[in-house]
Amino acid sequence: MKKLINDPADVVAEALKGVAAAHPDRLRVDHEQKIVYRRDAPRQGKVGLISGGGSGHEPMHAGYVGLGMLDAACCGEVFTSPVPDQMMAATTAVDGGAGVLHIVKNYTGDVMNFEMAAEMAAADSGVRVESVVTNDDVAVTDSLYTAGRRGVGVTVLLEKIVGAAAEEGRDLDAVLALAQQVNDNGRSMGMALTSCTVPAAGTPTFELADDEMELGIGIHGEPGRSTVKLAPAREIAQQLVEPVLADHDFTGAPAIVMLNGMGGTPLIELYLMYGEVAQILRKSGVEVARCLVGNYITSLEMAGCSVTVLRASDELLKLWDAPVNTTGLRWGV
Amino acid sequence: MAAISTEQAGAWLADYAQVIGENAAMLTDLDRQTGDADHGSNMDRGMKAVAALDVSSFDSPGALLKKAGMTLVSNVGGASGPLYGTFFLRFAGALDDGPDDASGLLGALRAGLEGIEQRGKAERGDKTMIDALAPAVEAFETQSGAGTSAALTAAAKAAARGRDEATDLIARKGRASYLGERSKGKQDPGATSMTLLLESAARTLGSA
């Protein structure tokens, strides 16, 4: 294992020290609880937005704390959900009297820890908490009898759009309904060229031969649905976009598209992939109104990418264009 | 009168913490094959925090085990924190009910199992820790007339059998479920750490 670390056990704590040192103007870090707060939280009368999850997906979620997005991010160990104590503390700290929305990605651990936190917050502090669980990953067969689809790329788009709505002063019911709408209309599919190494584990999570790729990955370095032969970018783009388009109707409305890098793929390849994806979308009658290309929701140093398509509307585009000032996304300010 | 003493509960936790420490790399390696390579290190972090509790400061086994459950919830994260935390919280809450030691322990084990089923929304056959715990509770019940030592030994054996039988299942819950068919043939990390917990109970909680 070759990593820029000191002790594997200290990776998250020491990275948060760096976050605090780099962005004192925008962020405040609770090092004890491993929570990153927006500098000016709580904002009176504004719905508080909290997300969180395992670390290793940077810039998500701490990189999306700030004006127009999250009020706090709870950081777990690498690829491990944070604990209810963190969500409890963050919920109380960001409540400005309008209630708090928990943005949770659909993984067994994340859902259970956030559920326990919401139960405890309701019992202890009286803060009104609502939750949205993202589950946009079409690689997973959805069924009542399984853990269901994973929450991946749409989480980034949701945090931006819902963050703008909360900033506008919409109430908790409206913010929750909007969050649900975004999740319901977004789909993602990802692939990996390499695995990644969890610092505490020390060796790659799975093996891939030089001529293989993993199709249908999530964001935790977990193996995907199938290992297949490596193909030209044009074919990979097809393999990613087809299942997304087959799962939801994206025609007849503006779309927001994200071509996301998994952490270890250079931008030149991501742009090449975006070119392929944009061409397929155009041929399929999808009108791309906005796009993001870059590393937004990652799996440590994994090489690969994911495609997220969101069926938007004029209202969603207006919220998308609203000012945002976080370390991961910044425009209009 | 509780089915076990505070000292026995403390010995159980200390034994399990040691066993988890010794098997952390193995558990993480199982998790690497079907999940995200953190089960051993997460459980080890949690059980080290539990082992640091001062057993002598608790006046009942229920109080100690409740604190152990809260400690796991607060330190582990992932799925195993809430699941093992809920197991110990429910186990502790049910411990004092029962006319004799065996029925008291049976009630506690059953409450722990129900807690995990509710929290994890999982059932037997989903390829999870329930596939070790559920047959263990059944075996304990069948053998409970023979005293807690014999019943716990039977429970530990049943857990190991359940863990091994679950290897051939397709995971329907937890991160391994994303693998679908590819989870078949892989040993489940949660069923493995649960078996270790019951083997540890058999070493420490039994009385004639």
Coordinates of C-alpha atoms in Angstrom, one line a residue, chain A residues 77-85 106-113 115-116 119-120 139-140 144-150 198 200-206 214-216 220-227, chain B residues 28-29 31-39 41-42 45 70-83 85-86 89 116 118-121 123 126 171-175 177-182:
Chain A
E77 CA -14.5 6.0 9.0
V78 CA -13.4 5.1 5.4
F79 CA -16.4 3.4 3.7
T80 CA -18.1 3.0 7.1
S81 CA -21.3 4.9 8.0
P82 CA -21.0 7.5 10.8
V83 CA -22.6 6.7 14.1
P84 CA -26.0 8.0 15.5
D85 CA -24.2 10.3 18.0
N106 CA -29.3 3.7 0.6
Y107 CA -26.7 1.4 2.3
T108 CA -27.8 -0.9 5.1
G109 CA -25.4 0.7 7.6
D110 CA -26.1 4.4 6.7
V111 CA -29.9 3.8 6.8
M112 CA -29.8 2.1 10.2
N113 CA -27.5 4.7 11.8
E115 CA -32.8 5.8 11.6
M116 CA -31.4 5.4 15.1
E119 CA -35.5 8.2 16.7
M120 CA -33.1 9.6 19.3
A139 CA -26.8 -1.7 -11.5
V140 CA -28.7 -3.2 -8.6
L144 CA -38.6 -5.7 -1.7
Y145 CA -36.5 -8.6 -0.5
T146 CA -33.1 -7.1 -1.0
A147 CA -31.2 -4.1 0.4
G148 CA -32.4 -2.3 -2.7
R149 CA -30.6 0.1 -5.0
R150 CA -27.6 2.0 -3.8
V198 CA -9.0 0.8 2.2
A200 CA -7.1 -0.1 7.3
A201 CA -7.3 -3.2 5.1
G202 CA -4.0 -2.4 3.3
T203 CA -4.7 -4.4 0.1
P204 CA -7.0 -3.8 -2.8
T205 CA -10.7 -4.8 -2.2
F206 CA -11.0 -6.8 -5.4
E214 CA -15.9 -4.2 -13.3
L215 CA -19.4 -3.2 -14.4
G216 CA -22.1 -1.9 -12.0
H220 CA -17.2 1.5 -1.7
G221 CA -14.8 -0.5 -3.8
E222 CA -17.3 -3.4 -3.5
P223 CA -17.2 -5.6 -6.6
G224 CA -19.9 -4.9 -9.1
R225 CA -22.5 -7.0 -10.9
S226 CA -20.0 -8.5 -13.4
T227 CA -16.4 -8.6 -14.4
Chain B
T28 CA -12.0 -8.0 7.1
D29 CA -10.7 -10.5 4.5
D31 CA -15.7 -8.7 3.9
R32 CA -13.3 -7.8 1.2
Q33 CA -14.7 -10.7 -0.9
T34 CA -18.3 -9.7 -0.8
G35 CA -18.4 -6.2 0.8
D36 CA -16.2 -3.3 1.6
A37 CA -13.3 -4.7 3.6
D38 CA -14.0 -3.2 7.0
H39 CA -16.0 -5.6 9.2
S41 CA -11.5 -3.4 11.8
N42 CA -14.9 -1.9 12.7
R45 CA -12.6 -0.7 17.3
M70 CA -24.6 1.8 23.5
T71 CA -20.8 1.7 23.2
L72 CA -21.0 -0.4 20.0
V73 CA -23.7 1.9 18.5
S74 CA -21.5 4.9 19.3
N75 CA -18.2 3.5 18.1
V76 CA -18.6 1.1 15.3
G77 CA -20.8 2.7 12.6
G78 CA -21.6 0.7 9.4
A79 CA -24.3 -1.9 9.7
S80 CA -22.6 -4.0 12.5
G81 CA -22.7 -1.1 15.0
P82 CA -26.5 -0.7 15.1
L83 CA -27.0 -4.5 14.7
G85 CA -25.6 -2.6 19.6
T86 CA -29.3 -3.5 19.3
L89 CA -29.4 -3.6 24.3
I116 CA -31.5 -7.6 14.9
Q118 CA -36.3 -5.5 13.2
R119 CA -33.3 -3.2 12.9
G120 CA -31.9 -5.0 9.9
K121 CA -35.3 -5.8 8.3
E123 CA -34.8 -12.8 8.1
D126 CA -30.9 -13.7 3.6
A171 CA -27.2 -12.6 -0.2
R172 CA -30.4 -10.7 -0.1
K173 CA -29.5 -8.1 2.6
G174 CA -26.4 -5.9 3.3
R175 CA -23.7 -5.0 0.9
S177 CA -26.6 -8.4 -1.9
Y178 CA -25.2 -6.1 -4.6
L179 CA -23.2 -9.1 -5.9
G180 CA -26.3 -11.2 -6.5
E181 CA -25.3 -14.7 -7.7
R182 CA -21.6 -13.9 -7.1

